[in-house]
JSON list of C-alpha atoms in Angstrom, two decimals:
[
{"chain": "A", "resi": 121, "resn": "UNK", "atom": "CA", "xyz": [-3.63, 14.59, -30.08]},
{"chain": "A", "resi": 122, "resn": "UNK", "atom": "CA", "xyz": [-3.49, 13.71, -26.44]},
{"chain": "A", "resi": 123, "resn": "UNK", "atom": "CA", "xyz": [-6.76, 12.70, -24.77]},
{"chain": "A", "resi": 124, "resn": "UNK", "atom": "CA", "xyz": [-7.58, 14.23, -21.41]},
{"chain": "A", "resi": 125, "resn": "UNK", "atom": "CA", "xyz": [-6.59, 11.86, -18.63]},
{"chain": "A", "resi": 126, "resn": "UNK", "atom": "CA", "xyz": [-10.09, 11.97, -17.12]},
{"chain": "A", "resi": 127, "resn": "UNK", "atom": "CA", "xyz": [-11.57, 10.55, -20.32]},
{"chain": "A", "resi": 128, "resn": "UNK", "atom": "CA", "xyz": [-9.33, 7.49, -20.10]},
{"chain": "A", "resi": 129, "resn": "UNK", "atom": "CA", "xyz": [-10.16, 6.79, -16.46]},
{"chain": "A", "resi": 130, "resn": "UNK", "atom": "CA", "xyz": [-13.89, 7.13, -17.30]},
{"chain": "A", "resi": 131, "resn": "UNK", "atom": "CA", "xyz": [-13.37, 4.54, -20.03]},
{"chain": "A", "resi": 132, "resn": "UNK", "atom": "CA", "xyz": [-11.95, 2.02, -17.57]},
{"chain": "A", "resi": 133, "resn": "UNK", "atom": "CA", "xyz": [-14.60, 2.78, -14.98]},
{"chain": "A", "resi": 134, "resn": "UNK", "atom": "CA", "xyz": [-17.38, 2.01, -17.50]},
{"chain": "A", "resi": 135, "resn": "UNK", "atom": "CA", "xyz": [-15.89, -1.14, -19.08]},
{"chain": "A", "resi": 136, "resn": "UNK", "atom": "CA", "xyz": [-15.55, -4.46, -17.27]},
{"chain": "A", "resi": 137, "resn": "UNK", "atom": "CA", "xyz": [-11.94, -5.54, -16.70]},
{"chain": "A", "resi": 138, "resn": "UNK", "atom": "CA", "xyz": [-10.49, -8.57, -18.44]},
{"chain": "A", "resi": 139, "resn": "UNK", "atom": "CA", "xyz": [-10.92, -11.88, -16.60]},
{"chain": "A", "resi": 140, "resn": "UNK", "atom": "CA", "xyz": [-8.24, -12.32, -13.93]},
{"chain": "A", "resi": 141, "resn": "UNK", "atom": "CA", "xyz": [-7.13, -8.69, -14.34]},
{"chain": "A", "resi": 142, "resn": "UNK", "atom": "CA", "xyz": [-7.47, -8.07, -10.61]},
{"chain": "A", "resi": 143, "resn": "UNK", "atom": "CA", "xyz": [-5.08, -10.90, -9.79]},
{"chain": "A", "resi": 144, "resn": "UNK", "atom": "CA", "xyz": [-2.65, -9.68, -12.46]},
{"chain": "A", "resi": 145, "resn": "UNK", "atom": "CA", "xyz": [-2.81, -6.13, -11.14]},
{"chain": "A", "resi": 146, "resn": "UNK", "atom": "CA", "xyz": [-2.16, -7.29, -7.57]},
{"chain": "A", "resi": 147, "resn": "UNK", "atom": "CA", "xyz": [0.75, -9.47, -8.70]},
{"chain": "A", "resi": 148, "resn": "UNK", "atom": "CA", "xyz": [2.25, -6.60, -10.73]},
{"chain": "A", "resi": 149, "resn": "UNK", "atom": "CA", "xyz": [1.84, -4.27, -7.75]},
{"chain": "A", "resi": 150, "resn": "UNK", "atom": "CA", "xyz": [3.71, -6.74, -5.53]},
{"chain": "A", "resi": 151, "resn": "UNK", "atom": "CA", "xyz": [6.52, -7.02, -8.10]},
{"chain": "A", "resi": 152, "resn": "UNK", "atom": "CA", "xyz": [6.69, -3.22, -8.47]},
{"chain": "A", "resi": 153, "resn": "UNK", "atom": "CA", "xyz": [6.67, -2.76, -4.70]},
{"chain": "A", "resi": 154, "resn": "UNK", "atom": "CA", "xyz": [9.51, -5.24, -4.16]},
{"chain": "A", "resi": 155, "resn": "UNK", "atom": "CA", "xyz": [11.53, -3.72, -7.04]},
{"chain": "A", "resi": 156, "resn": "UNK", "atom": "CA", "xyz": [10.97, -0.23, -5.66]},
{"chain": "A", "resi": 157, "resn": "UNK", "atom": "CA", "xyz": [11.81, -1.26, -2.10]},
{"chain": "A", "resi": 158, "resn": "UNK", "atom": "CA", "xyz": [15.04, -2.87, -3.28]},
{"chain": "A", "resi": 159, "resn": "UNK", "atom": "CA", "xyz": [16.33, 0.01, -5.41]},
{"chain": "A", "resi": 160, "resn": "UNK", "atom": "CA", "xyz": [14.71, 3.22, -4.19]},
{"chain": "A", "resi": 161, "resn": "UNK", "atom": "CA", "xyz": [17.07, 5.57, -2.38]},
{"chain": "A", "resi": 162, "resn": "UNK", "atom": "CA", "xyz": [14.56, 8.40, -2.13]},
{"chain": "A", "resi": 163, "resn": "UNK", "atom": "CA", "xyz": [11.22, 9.08, -0.55]},
{"chain": "A", "resi": 164, "resn": "UNK", "atom": "CA", "xyz": [8.47, 6.48, -0.90]},
{"chain": "A", "resi": 165, "resn": "UNK", "atom": "CA", "xyz": [4.94, 7.80, -0.63]},
{"chain": "A", "resi": 166, "resn": "UNK", "atom": "CA", "xyz": [1.35, 6.98, -1.51]},
{"chain": "A", "resi": 167, "resn": "UNK", "atom": "CA", "xyz": [-0.19, 9.56, -3.85]},
{"chain": "A", "resi": 168, "resn": "UNK", "atom": "CA", "xyz": [-3.77, 9.12, -5.08]},
{"chain": "A", "resi": 169, "resn": "UNK", "atom": "CA", "xyz": [-3.70, 5.32, -5.08]},
{"chain": "A", "resi": 170, "resn": "UNK", "atom": "CA", "xyz": [-0.17, 5.14, -6.51]},
{"chain": "A", "resi": 171, "resn": "UNK", "atom": "CA", "xyz": [2.95, 4.06, -4.60]},
{"chain": "A", "resi": 172, "resn": "UNK", "atom": "CA", "xyz": [5.68, 6.46, -5.75]},
{"chain": "A", "resi": 173, "resn": "UNK", "atom": "CA", "xyz": [9.26, 5.23, -5.40]},
{"chain": "A", "resi": 174, "resn": "UNK", "atom": "CA", "xyz": [11.82, 8.01, -5.91]},
{"chain": "A", "resi": 175, "resn": "UNK", "atom": "CA", "xyz": [15.57, 7.77, -6.20]},
{"chain": "A", "resi": 176, "resn": "UNK", "atom": "CA", "xyz": [15.55, 4.72, -8.44]},
{"chain": "A", "resi": 177, "resn": "UNK", "atom": "CA", "xyz": [18.68, 4.15, -10.56]},
{"chain": "A", "resi": 178, "resn": "UNK", "atom": "CA", "xyz": [18.13, 5.04, -14.25]},
{"chain": "A", "resi": 179, "resn": "UNK", "atom": "CA", "xyz": [18.55, 1.40, -15.35]},
{"chain": "A", "resi": 180, "resn": "UNK", "atom": "CA", "xyz": [15.75, 0.25, -13.01]},
{"chain": "A", "resi": 181, "resn": "UNK", "atom": "CA", "xyz": [12.89, 1.83, -15.02]},
{"chain": "A", "resi": 182, "resn": "UNK", "atom": "CA", "xyz": [12.04, 2.93, -18.56]},
{"chain": "A", "resi": 183, "resn": "UNK", "atom": "CA", "xyz": [11.94, 6.47, -19.96]},
{"chain": "A", "resi": 184, "resn": "UNK", "atom": "CA", "xyz": [11.16, 9.00, -17.19]},
{"chain": "A", "resi": 185, "resn": "UNK", "atom": "CA", "xyz": [9.58, 6.36, -14.96]},
{"chain": "A", "resi": 186, "resn": "UNK", "atom": "CA", "xyz": [7.62, 3.13, -15.11]},
{"chain": "A", "resi": 187, "resn": "UNK", "atom": "CA", "xyz": [4.25, 2.16, -13.72]},
{"chain": "A", "resi": 188, "resn": "UNK", "atom": "CA", "xyz": [4.05, -1.47, -12.55]},
{"chain": "A", "resi": 189, "resn": "UNK", "atom": "CA", "xyz": [0.63, -2.23, -11.15]},
{"chain": "A", "resi": 190, "resn": "UNK", "atom": "CA", "xyz": [-0.01, 0.54, -8.61]},
{"chain": "A", "resi": 191, "resn": "UNK", "atom": "CA", "xyz": [3.68, 1.42, -8.24]},
{"chain": "A", "resi": 192, "resn": "UNK", "atom": "CA", "xyz": [5.43, 4.27, -10.04]},
{"chain": "A", "resi": 193, "resn": "UNK", "atom": "CA", "xyz": [9.22, 3.84, -10.20]},
{"chain": "A", "resi": 194, "resn": "UNK", "atom": "CA", "xyz": [11.31, 6.91, -11.05]},
{"chain": "A", "resi": 195, "resn": "UNK", "atom": "CA", "xyz": [14.35, 8.96, -10.14]},
{"chain": "A", "resi": 196, "resn": "UNK", "atom": "CA", "xyz": [12.53, 12.24, -9.39]},
{"chain": "A", "resi": 197, "resn": "UNK", "atom": "CA", "xyz": [10.00, 12.71, -12.21]},
{"chain": "A", "resi": 198, "resn": "UNK", "atom": "CA", "xyz": [6.99, 13.43, -9.97]},
{"chain": "A", "resi": 199, "resn": "UNK", "atom": "CA", "xyz": [5.26, 16.58, -11.20]},
{"chain": "A", "resi": 200, "resn": "UNK", "atom": "CA", "xyz": [1.47, 16.71, -10.75]},
{"chain": "A", "resi": 201, "resn": "UNK", "atom": "CA", "xyz": [1.03, 16.23, -14.52]},
{"chain": "A", "resi": 202, "resn": "UNK", "atom": "CA", "xyz": [3.25, 13.13, -14.58]},
{"chain": "A", "resi": 203, "resn": "UNK", "atom": "CA", "xyz": [1.44, 11.63, -11.59]},
{"chain": "A", "resi": 204, "resn": "UNK", "atom": "CA", "xyz": [-1.91, 12.23, -13.36]},
{"chain": "A", "resi": 205, "resn": "UNK", "atom": "CA", "xyz": [-0.45, 10.38, -16.38]},
{"chain": "A", "resi": 206, "resn": "UNK", "atom": "CA", "xyz": [0.76, 7.49, -14.21]},
{"chain": "A", "resi": 207, "resn": "UNK", "atom": "CA", "xyz": [-2.60, 7.18, -12.46]},
{"chain": "A", "resi": 208, "resn": "UNK", "atom": "CA", "xyz": [-4.15, 6.43, -15.85]},
{"chain": "A", "resi": 209, "resn": "UNK", "atom": "CA", "xyz": [-1.52, 3.71, -16.37]},
{"chain": "A", "resi": 210, "resn": "UNK", "atom": "CA", "xyz": [-2.56, 2.35, -12.96]},
{"chain": "A", "resi": 211, "resn": "UNK", "atom": "CA", "xyz": [-6.15, 2.15, -14.24]},
{"chain": "A", "resi": 212, "resn": "UNK", "atom": "CA", "xyz": [-4.88, 0.36, -17.37]},
{"chain": "A", "resi": 213, "resn": "UNK", "atom": "CA", "xyz": [-3.13, -2.19, -15.14]},
{"chain": "A", "resi": 214, "resn": "UNK", "atom": "CA", "xyz": [-6.36, -2.65, -13.18]},
{"chain": "A", "resi": 215, "resn": "UNK", "atom": "CA", "xyz": [-8.34, -3.19, -16.40]},
{"chain": "A", "resi": 216, "resn": "UNK", "atom": "CA", "xyz": [-5.91, -5.43, -18.33]},
{"chain": "A", "resi": 217, "resn": "UNK", "atom": "CA", "xyz": [-3.85, -7.08, -15.57]},
{"chain": "A", "resi": 218, "resn": "UNK", "atom": "CA", "xyz": [-0.83, -9.02, -16.80]},
{"chain": "A", "resi": 219, "resn": "UNK", "atom": "CA", "xyz": [-2.05, -8.68, -20.40]},
{"chain": "A", "resi": 220, "resn": "UNK", "atom": "CA", "xyz": [-0.98, -5.01, -20.26]},
{"chain": "A", "resi": 221, "resn": "UNK", "atom": "CA", "xyz": [2.76, -5.51, -20.90]},
{"chain": "A", "resi": 222, "resn": "UNK", "atom": "CA", "xyz": [2.03, -7.56, -24.03]},
{"chain": "A", "resi": 223, "resn": "UNK", "atom": "CA", "xyz": [-0.66, -5.16, -25.26]},
{"chain": "A", "resi": 224, "resn": "UNK", "atom": "CA", "xyz": [1.65, -2.21, -24.56]},
{"chain": "A", "resi": 225, "resn": "UNK", "atom": "CA", "xyz": [4.48, -3.88, -26.50]},
{"chain": "A", "resi": 226, "resn": "UNK", "atom": "CA", "xyz": [2.14, -4.57, -29.43]},
{"chain": "A", "resi": 227, "resn": "UNK", "atom": "CA", "xyz": [1.14, -0.87, -29.43]},
{"chain": "A", "resi": 228, "resn": "UNK", "atom": "CA", "xyz": [4.75, 0.04, -30.21]},
{"chain": "A", "resi": 229, "resn": "UNK", "atom": "CA", "xyz": [7.63, 1.88, -28.56]},
{"chain": "A", "resi": 230, "resn": "UNK", "atom": "CA", "xyz": [6.76, 5.26, -30.09]},
{"chain": "A", "resi": 231, "resn": "UNK", "atom": "CA", "xyz": [4.73, 7.01, -27.36]},
{"chain": "A", "resi": 232, "resn": "UNK", "atom": "CA", "xyz": [3.10, 9.30, -29.93]},
{"chain": "A", "resi": 233, "resn": "UNK", "atom": "CA", "xyz": [1.47, 6.23, -31.53]},
{"chain": "A", "resi": 234, "resn": "UNK", "atom": "CA", "xyz": [1.09, 3.99, -28.49]},
{"chain": "A", "resi": 235, "resn": "UNK", "atom": "CA", "xyz": [-2.59, 3.91, -27.50]},
{"chain": "A", "resi": 236, "resn": "UNK", "atom": "CA", "xyz": [-1.79, 3.47, -23.81]},
{"chain": "A", "resi": 237, "resn": "UNK", "atom": "CA", "xyz": [0.43, 6.57, -23.71]},
{"chain": "A", "resi": 238, "resn": "UNK", "atom": "CA", "xyz": [-2.14, 8.54, -25.73]},
{"chain": "A", "resi": 239, "resn": "UNK", "atom": "CA", "xyz": [-4.91, 7.51, -23.30]},
{"chain": "A", "resi": 240, "resn": "UNK", "atom": "CA", "xyz": [-2.74, 8.52, -20.33]},
{"chain": "A", "resi": 241, "resn": "UNK", "atom": "CA", "xyz": [-2.13, 11.94, -21.88]},
{"chain": "A", "resi": 242, "resn": "UNK", "atom": "CA", "xyz": [0.90, 12.75, -23.99]},
{"chain": "A", "resi": 243, "resn": "UNK", "atom": "CA", "xyz": [1.20, 16.27, -22.59]},
{"chain": "A", "resi": 244, "resn": "UNK", "atom": "CA", "xyz": [1.01, 15.06, -18.98]},
{"chain": "A", "resi": 245, "resn": "UNK", "atom": "CA", "xyz": [3.52, 12.32, -19.71]},
{"chain": "A", "resi": 246, "resn": "UNK", "atom": "CA", "xyz": [6.02, 14.83, -21.05]},
{"chain": "A", "resi": 247, "resn": "UNK", "atom": "CA", "xyz": [5.92, 13.53, -24.62]},
{"chain": "A", "resi": 248, "resn": "UNK", "atom": "CA", "xyz": [4.77, 16.85, -26.13]},
{"chain": "A", "resi": 249, "resn": "UNK", "atom": "CA", "xyz": [6.45, 20.21, -25.79]},
{"chain": "A", "resi": 250, "resn": "UNK", "atom": "CA", "xyz": [4.39, 23.02, -24.28]},
{"chain": "A", "resi": 251, "resn": "UNK", "atom": "CA", "xyz": [3.26, 25.58, -26.79]}
]
């Protein structure tokens, strides 16, 4: 079952981040920003603390889009639900820093079993069909 996105952000607000997570998050945001600036052919905007880079080529991100630090890289997958989902990933980056990619990989590629996707909201992320 998908957890409400608000519950995940509350979790990160209440728990101290890993040591050096802030530096890792800032570094990842810089990498995401440069990658987005290089490849985005669409609108770039700031939405709720997230830099959204549209018009990215499909090979430049994973699945429907990728969150790297505070940057969301996508072609045009920017519904309010998806942006809510990506904002939780932003909080995960802020909490775990550069440990996040390794922890995410260890959680597995199946989004229905990956704790980071579950925390961000499977329904919002488009992993569950509407009933």
